[in-house]
mmCIF file of C-alpha atoms and ligand atoms in Angstrom:
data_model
loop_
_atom_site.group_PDB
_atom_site.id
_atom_site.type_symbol
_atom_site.label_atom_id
_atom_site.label_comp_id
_atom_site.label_asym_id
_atom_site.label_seq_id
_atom_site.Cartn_x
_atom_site.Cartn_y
_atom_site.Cartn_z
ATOM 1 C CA UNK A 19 25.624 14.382 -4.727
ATOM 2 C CA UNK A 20 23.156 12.588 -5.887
ATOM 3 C CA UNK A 21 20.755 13.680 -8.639
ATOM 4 C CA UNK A 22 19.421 10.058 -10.976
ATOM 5 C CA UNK A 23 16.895 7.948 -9.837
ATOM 6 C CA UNK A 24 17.438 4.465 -8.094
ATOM 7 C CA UNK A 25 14.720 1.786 -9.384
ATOM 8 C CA UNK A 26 14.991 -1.585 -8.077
ATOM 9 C CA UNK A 27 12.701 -4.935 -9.438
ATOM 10 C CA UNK A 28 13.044 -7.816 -6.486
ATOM 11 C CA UNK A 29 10.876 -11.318 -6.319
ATOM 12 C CA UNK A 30 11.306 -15.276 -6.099
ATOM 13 C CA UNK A 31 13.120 -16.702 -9.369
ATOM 14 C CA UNK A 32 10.390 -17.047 -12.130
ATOM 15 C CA UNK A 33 8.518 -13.944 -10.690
ATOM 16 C CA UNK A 34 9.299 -11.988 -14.429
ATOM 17 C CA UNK A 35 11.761 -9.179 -13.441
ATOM 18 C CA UNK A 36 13.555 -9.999 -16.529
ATOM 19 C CA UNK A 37 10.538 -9.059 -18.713
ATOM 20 C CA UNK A 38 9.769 -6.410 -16.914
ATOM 21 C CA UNK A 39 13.295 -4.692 -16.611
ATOM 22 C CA UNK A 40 13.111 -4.883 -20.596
ATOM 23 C CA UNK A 41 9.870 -3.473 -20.799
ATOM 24 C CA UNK A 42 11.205 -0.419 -18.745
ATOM 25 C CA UNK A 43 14.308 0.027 -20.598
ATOM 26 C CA UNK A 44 12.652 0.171 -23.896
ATOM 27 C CA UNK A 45 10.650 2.619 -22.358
ATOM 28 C CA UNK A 46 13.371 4.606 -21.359
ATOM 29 C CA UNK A 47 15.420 4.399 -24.665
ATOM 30 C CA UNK A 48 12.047 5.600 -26.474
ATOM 31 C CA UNK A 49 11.534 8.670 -24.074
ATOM 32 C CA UNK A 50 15.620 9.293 -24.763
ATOM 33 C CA UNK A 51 16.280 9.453 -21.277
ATOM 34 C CA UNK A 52 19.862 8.129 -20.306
ATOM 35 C CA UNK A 53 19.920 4.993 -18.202
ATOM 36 C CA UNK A 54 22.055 1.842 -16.926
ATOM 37 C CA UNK A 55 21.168 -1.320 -15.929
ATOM 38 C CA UNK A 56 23.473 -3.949 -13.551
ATOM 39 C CA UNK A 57 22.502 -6.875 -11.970
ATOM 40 C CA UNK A 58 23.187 -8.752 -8.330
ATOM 41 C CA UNK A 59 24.992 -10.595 -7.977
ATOM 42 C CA UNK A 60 27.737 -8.986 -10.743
ATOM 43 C CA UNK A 61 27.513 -5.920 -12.527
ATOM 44 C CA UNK A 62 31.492 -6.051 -12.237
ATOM 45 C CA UNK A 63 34.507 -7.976 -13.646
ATOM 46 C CA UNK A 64 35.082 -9.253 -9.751
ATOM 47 C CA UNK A 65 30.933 -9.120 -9.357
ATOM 48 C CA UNK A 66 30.982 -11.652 -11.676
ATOM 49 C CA UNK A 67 33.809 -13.832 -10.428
ATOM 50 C CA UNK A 68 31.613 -13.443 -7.126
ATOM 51 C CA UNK A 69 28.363 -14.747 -9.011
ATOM 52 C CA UNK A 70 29.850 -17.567 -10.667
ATOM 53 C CA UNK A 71 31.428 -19.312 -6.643
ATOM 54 C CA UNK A 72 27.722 -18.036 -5.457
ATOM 55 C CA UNK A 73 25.472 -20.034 -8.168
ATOM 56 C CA UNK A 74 28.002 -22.984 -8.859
ATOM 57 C CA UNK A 75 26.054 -25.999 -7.962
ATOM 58 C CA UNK A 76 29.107 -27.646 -6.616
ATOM 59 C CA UNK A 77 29.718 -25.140 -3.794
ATOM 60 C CA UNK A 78 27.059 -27.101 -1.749
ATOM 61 C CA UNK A 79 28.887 -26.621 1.221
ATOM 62 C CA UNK A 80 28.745 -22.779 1.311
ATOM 63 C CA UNK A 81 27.597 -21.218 4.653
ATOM 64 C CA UNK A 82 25.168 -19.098 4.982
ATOM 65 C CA UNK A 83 27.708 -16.718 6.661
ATOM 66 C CA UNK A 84 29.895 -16.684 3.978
ATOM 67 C CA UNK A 85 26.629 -16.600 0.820
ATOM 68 C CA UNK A 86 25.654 -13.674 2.691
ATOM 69 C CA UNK A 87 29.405 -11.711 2.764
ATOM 70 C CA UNK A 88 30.109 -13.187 -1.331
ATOM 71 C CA UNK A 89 26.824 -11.096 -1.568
ATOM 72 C CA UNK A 90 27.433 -8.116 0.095
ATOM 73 C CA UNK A 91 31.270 -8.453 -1.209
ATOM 74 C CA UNK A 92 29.644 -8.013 -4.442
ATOM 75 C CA UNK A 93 27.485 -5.287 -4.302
ATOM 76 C CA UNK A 94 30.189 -3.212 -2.338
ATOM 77 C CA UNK A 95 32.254 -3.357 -5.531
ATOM 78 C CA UNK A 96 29.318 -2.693 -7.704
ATOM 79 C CA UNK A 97 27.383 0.162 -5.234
ATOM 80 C CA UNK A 98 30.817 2.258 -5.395
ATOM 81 C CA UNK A 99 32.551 1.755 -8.569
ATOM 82 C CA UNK A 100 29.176 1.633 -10.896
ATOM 83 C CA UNK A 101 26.031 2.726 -9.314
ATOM 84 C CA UNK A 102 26.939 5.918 -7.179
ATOM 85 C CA UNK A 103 28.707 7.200 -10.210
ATOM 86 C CA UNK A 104 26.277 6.858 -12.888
ATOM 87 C CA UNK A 105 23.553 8.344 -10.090
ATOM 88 C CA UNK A 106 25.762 11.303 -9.842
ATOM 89 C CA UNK A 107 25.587 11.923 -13.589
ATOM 90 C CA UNK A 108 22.341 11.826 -13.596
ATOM 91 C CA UNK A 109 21.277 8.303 -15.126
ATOM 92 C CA UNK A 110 18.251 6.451 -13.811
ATOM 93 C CA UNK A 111 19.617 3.456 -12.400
ATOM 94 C CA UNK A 112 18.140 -0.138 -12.376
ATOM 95 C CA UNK A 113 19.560 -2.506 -11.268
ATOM 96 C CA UNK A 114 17.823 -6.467 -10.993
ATOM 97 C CA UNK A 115 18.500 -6.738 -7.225
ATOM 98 C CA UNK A 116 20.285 -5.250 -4.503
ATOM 99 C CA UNK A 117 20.507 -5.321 -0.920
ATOM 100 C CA UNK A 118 16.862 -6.754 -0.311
ATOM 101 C CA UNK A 119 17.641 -9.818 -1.740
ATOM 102 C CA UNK A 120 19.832 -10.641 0.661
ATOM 103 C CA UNK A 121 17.062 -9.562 3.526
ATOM 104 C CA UNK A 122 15.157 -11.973 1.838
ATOM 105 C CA UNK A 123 17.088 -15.188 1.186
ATOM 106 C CA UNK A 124 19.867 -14.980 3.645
ATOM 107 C CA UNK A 125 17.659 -13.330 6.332
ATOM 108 C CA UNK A 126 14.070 -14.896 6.131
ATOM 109 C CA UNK A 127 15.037 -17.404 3.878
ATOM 110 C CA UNK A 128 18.518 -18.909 5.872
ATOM 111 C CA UNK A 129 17.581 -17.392 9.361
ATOM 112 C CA UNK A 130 20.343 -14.965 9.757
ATOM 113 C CA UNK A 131 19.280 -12.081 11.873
ATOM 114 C CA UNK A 132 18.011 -9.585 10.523
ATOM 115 C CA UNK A 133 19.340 -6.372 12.278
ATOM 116 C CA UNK A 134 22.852 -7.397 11.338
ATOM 117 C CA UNK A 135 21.692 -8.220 7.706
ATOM 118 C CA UNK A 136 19.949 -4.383 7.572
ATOM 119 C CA UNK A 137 23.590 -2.979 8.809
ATOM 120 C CA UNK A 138 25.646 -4.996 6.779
ATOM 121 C CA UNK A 139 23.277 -3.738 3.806
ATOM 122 C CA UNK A 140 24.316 -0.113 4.956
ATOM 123 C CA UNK A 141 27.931 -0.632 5.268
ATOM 124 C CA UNK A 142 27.760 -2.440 1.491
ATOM 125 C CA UNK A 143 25.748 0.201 -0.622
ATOM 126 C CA UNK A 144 27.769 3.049 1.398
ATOM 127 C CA UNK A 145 23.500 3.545 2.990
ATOM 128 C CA UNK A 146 22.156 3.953 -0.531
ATOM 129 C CA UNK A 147 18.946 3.323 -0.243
ATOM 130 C CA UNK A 148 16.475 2.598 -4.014
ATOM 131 C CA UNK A 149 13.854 5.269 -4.679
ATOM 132 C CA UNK A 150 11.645 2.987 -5.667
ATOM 133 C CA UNK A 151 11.708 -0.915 -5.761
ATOM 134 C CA UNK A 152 9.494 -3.228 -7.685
ATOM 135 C CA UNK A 153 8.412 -6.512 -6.503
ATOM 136 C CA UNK A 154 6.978 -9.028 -8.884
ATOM 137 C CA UNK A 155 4.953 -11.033 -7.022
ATOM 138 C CA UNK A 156 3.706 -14.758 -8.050
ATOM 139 C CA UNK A 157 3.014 -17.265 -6.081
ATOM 140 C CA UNK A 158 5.045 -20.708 -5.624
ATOM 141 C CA UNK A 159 2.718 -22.605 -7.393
ATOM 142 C CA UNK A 160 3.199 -20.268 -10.705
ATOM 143 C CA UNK A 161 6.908 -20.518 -9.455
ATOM 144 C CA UNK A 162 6.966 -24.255 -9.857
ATOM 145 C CA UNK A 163 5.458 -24.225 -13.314
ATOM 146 C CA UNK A 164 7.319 -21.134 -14.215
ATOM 147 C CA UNK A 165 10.912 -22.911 -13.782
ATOM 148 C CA UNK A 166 9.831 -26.842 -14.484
ATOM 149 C CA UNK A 167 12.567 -28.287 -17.068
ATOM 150 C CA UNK A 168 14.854 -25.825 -16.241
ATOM 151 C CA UNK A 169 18.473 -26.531 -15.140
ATOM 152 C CA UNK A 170 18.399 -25.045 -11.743
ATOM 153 C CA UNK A 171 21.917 -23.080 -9.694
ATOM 154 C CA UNK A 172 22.494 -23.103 -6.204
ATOM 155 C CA UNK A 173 19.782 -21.390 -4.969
ATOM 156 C CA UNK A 174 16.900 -21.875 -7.441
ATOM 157 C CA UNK A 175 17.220 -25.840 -6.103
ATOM 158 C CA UNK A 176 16.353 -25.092 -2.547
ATOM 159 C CA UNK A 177 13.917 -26.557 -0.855
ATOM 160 C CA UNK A 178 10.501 -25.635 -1.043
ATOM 161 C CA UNK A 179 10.142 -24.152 2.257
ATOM 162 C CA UNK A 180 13.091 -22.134 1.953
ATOM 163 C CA UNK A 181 11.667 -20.517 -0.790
ATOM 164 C CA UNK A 182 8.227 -20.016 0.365
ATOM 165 C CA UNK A 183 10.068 -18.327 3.659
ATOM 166 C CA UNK A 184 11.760 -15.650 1.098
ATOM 167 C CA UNK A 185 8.637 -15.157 -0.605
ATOM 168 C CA UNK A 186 7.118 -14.242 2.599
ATOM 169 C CA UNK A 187 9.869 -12.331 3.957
ATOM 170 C CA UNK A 188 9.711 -9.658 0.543
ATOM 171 C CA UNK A 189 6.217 -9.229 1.247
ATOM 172 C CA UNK A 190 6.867 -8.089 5.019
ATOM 173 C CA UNK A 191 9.626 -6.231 4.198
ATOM 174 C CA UNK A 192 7.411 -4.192 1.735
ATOM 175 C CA UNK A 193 4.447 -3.828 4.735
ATOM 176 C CA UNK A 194 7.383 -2.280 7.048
ATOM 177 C CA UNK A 195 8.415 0.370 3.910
ATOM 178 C CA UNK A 196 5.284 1.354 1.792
ATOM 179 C CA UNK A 197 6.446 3.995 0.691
ATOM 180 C CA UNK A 198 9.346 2.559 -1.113
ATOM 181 C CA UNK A 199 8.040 -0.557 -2.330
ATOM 182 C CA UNK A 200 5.424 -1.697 -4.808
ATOM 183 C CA UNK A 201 4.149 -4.925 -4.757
ATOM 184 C CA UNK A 202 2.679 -5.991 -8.115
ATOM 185 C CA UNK A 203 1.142 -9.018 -9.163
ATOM 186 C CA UNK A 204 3.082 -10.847 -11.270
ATOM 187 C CA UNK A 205 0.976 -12.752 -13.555
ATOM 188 C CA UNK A 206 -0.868 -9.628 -14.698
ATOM 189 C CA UNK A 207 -0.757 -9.577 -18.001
ATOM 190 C CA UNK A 208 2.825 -8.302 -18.960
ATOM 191 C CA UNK A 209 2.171 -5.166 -21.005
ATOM 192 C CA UNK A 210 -0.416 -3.625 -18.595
ATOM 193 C CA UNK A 211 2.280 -3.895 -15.585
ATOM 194 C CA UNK A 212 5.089 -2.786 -17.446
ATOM 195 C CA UNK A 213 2.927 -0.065 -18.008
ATOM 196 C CA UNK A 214 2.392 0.882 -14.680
ATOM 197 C CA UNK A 215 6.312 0.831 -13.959
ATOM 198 C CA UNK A 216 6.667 2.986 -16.637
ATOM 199 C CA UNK A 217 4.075 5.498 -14.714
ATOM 200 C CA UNK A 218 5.475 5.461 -11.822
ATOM 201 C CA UNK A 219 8.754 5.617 -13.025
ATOM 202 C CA UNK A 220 8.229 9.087 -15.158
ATOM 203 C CA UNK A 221 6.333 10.384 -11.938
ATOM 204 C CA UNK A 222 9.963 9.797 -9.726
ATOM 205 C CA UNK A 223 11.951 11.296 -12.556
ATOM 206 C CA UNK A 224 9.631 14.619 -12.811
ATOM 207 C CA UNK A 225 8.975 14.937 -9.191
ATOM 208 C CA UNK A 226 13.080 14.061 -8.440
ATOM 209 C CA UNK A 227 14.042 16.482 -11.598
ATOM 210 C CA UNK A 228 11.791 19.592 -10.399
HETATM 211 P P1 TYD B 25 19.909 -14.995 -10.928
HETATM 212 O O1 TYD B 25 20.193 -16.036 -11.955
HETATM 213 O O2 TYD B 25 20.327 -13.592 -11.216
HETATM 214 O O3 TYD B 25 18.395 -15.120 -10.543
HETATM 215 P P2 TYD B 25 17.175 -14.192 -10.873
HETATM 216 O O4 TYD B 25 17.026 -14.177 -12.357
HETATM 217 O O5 TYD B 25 16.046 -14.866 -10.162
HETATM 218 O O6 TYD B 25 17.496 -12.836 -10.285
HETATM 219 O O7 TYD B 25 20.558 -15.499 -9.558
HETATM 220 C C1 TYD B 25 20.613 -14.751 -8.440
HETATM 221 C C2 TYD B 25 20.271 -15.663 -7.282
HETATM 222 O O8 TYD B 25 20.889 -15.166 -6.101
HETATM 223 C C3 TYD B 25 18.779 -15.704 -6.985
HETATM 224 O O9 TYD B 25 18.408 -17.031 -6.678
HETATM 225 C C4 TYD B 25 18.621 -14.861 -5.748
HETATM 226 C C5 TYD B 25 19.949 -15.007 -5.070
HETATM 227 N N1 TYD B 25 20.360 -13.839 -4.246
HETATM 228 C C6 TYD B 25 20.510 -13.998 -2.873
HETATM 229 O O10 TYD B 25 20.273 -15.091 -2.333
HETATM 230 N N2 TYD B 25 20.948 -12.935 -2.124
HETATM 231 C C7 TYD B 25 21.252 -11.738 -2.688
HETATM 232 O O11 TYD B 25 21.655 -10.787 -1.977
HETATM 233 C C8 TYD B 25 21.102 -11.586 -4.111
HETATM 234 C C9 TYD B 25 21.432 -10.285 -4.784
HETATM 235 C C10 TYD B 25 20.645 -12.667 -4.849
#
């Protein structure tokens, strides 16, 4: 069964997960509390294989069917060979997206429908659900200027719209579960909201641990 914690950090590309998920693990490694951190798509030898077909600019005529199965393909691999096992043993588990992501981008973002993107979630992550997921929220206009000059994969050079769509569709997703999700602001300044992860984040742990 069961007994580490399941922290998630979701958001449009530039939103600052990737400072944030450091912030937390340095956190973690200070308190001494045992951790491990994956990332979607990958995490595994053939998560990665997955990851490179799904960014490779030169896949441009990908489906949306088959981005959102390479996805789930993925995270099936790395939900039961990584994450369920290091939750059993206790770890607190972050991982840089997971299932929502694909609510977002294939769902609001390419229009598949949603009620068979919530149970093909389920049936990849074996219904594990996060404990508590972070979204870093900016807006596309700090997006833009966030990502300018940078070479851009498959998805990051969608069109505007498209991404505007999966920024919308996070924040809906987060009205319909409150209680899981926490929307924070993304261009707060960096320390004071990786302090507030790190809050909530020893709350879960004491209140989970009890
Ligand atoms: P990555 O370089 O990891 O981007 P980021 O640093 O923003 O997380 O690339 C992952 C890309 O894949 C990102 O554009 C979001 C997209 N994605 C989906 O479209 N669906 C998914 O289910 C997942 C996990 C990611």
């Amino acid at each position: 069964m069961k007994s580490g914690i399941f922290i998630t950090f979701e958001g449009i590309d530039g939103s600052g997960k990737t400072t944030q998920i450091t912030a937390l693990i340095q956190h973690l490694d200070e308190a001494g509390i045992p951790y491990q951190l994956f990332r979607e798509p990958g995490g595994t030898g053939i998560g990665e294989k997955v990851r490179d077909i799904l960014l490779d600019k030169n896949n441009d005529s990908m489906l949306s069917m088959t981005e959102l199965l390479l996805y789930s393909a993925s995270r099936y691999q790395l939900t039961k060979s990584q994450i369920i096992p290091a939750l059993e043993s206790g770890k607190v588990v972050i991982c840089d997206r997971f299932y929502d992501s694909s609510t977002a981008y294939q769902g609001y973002g390419r229009g598949i429908d949603l009620d068979f993107i919530m149970r093909l979630n389920a049936a990849a992550t074996d219904s594990l659900v996060p404990d508590k997921t972070f979204i870093l929220d900016i807006s596309l206009e700090e997006r833009h200027l966030r990502l300018d000059n940078k070479n851009l994969d498959r998805l990051e050079q969608e069109a505007l719209d498209f991404h505007k769509r999966v920024h919308d569709g996070f924040l809906k997703m987060a009205a319909i579960e409150p209680e899981r999700f926490i929307v924070l602001e993304g261009n707060r300044n960096p320390e004071e909201l990786s302090n507030e992860i790190w809050e909530t984040v020893k709350t879960l742990k004491e209140l989970i641990n009890k």
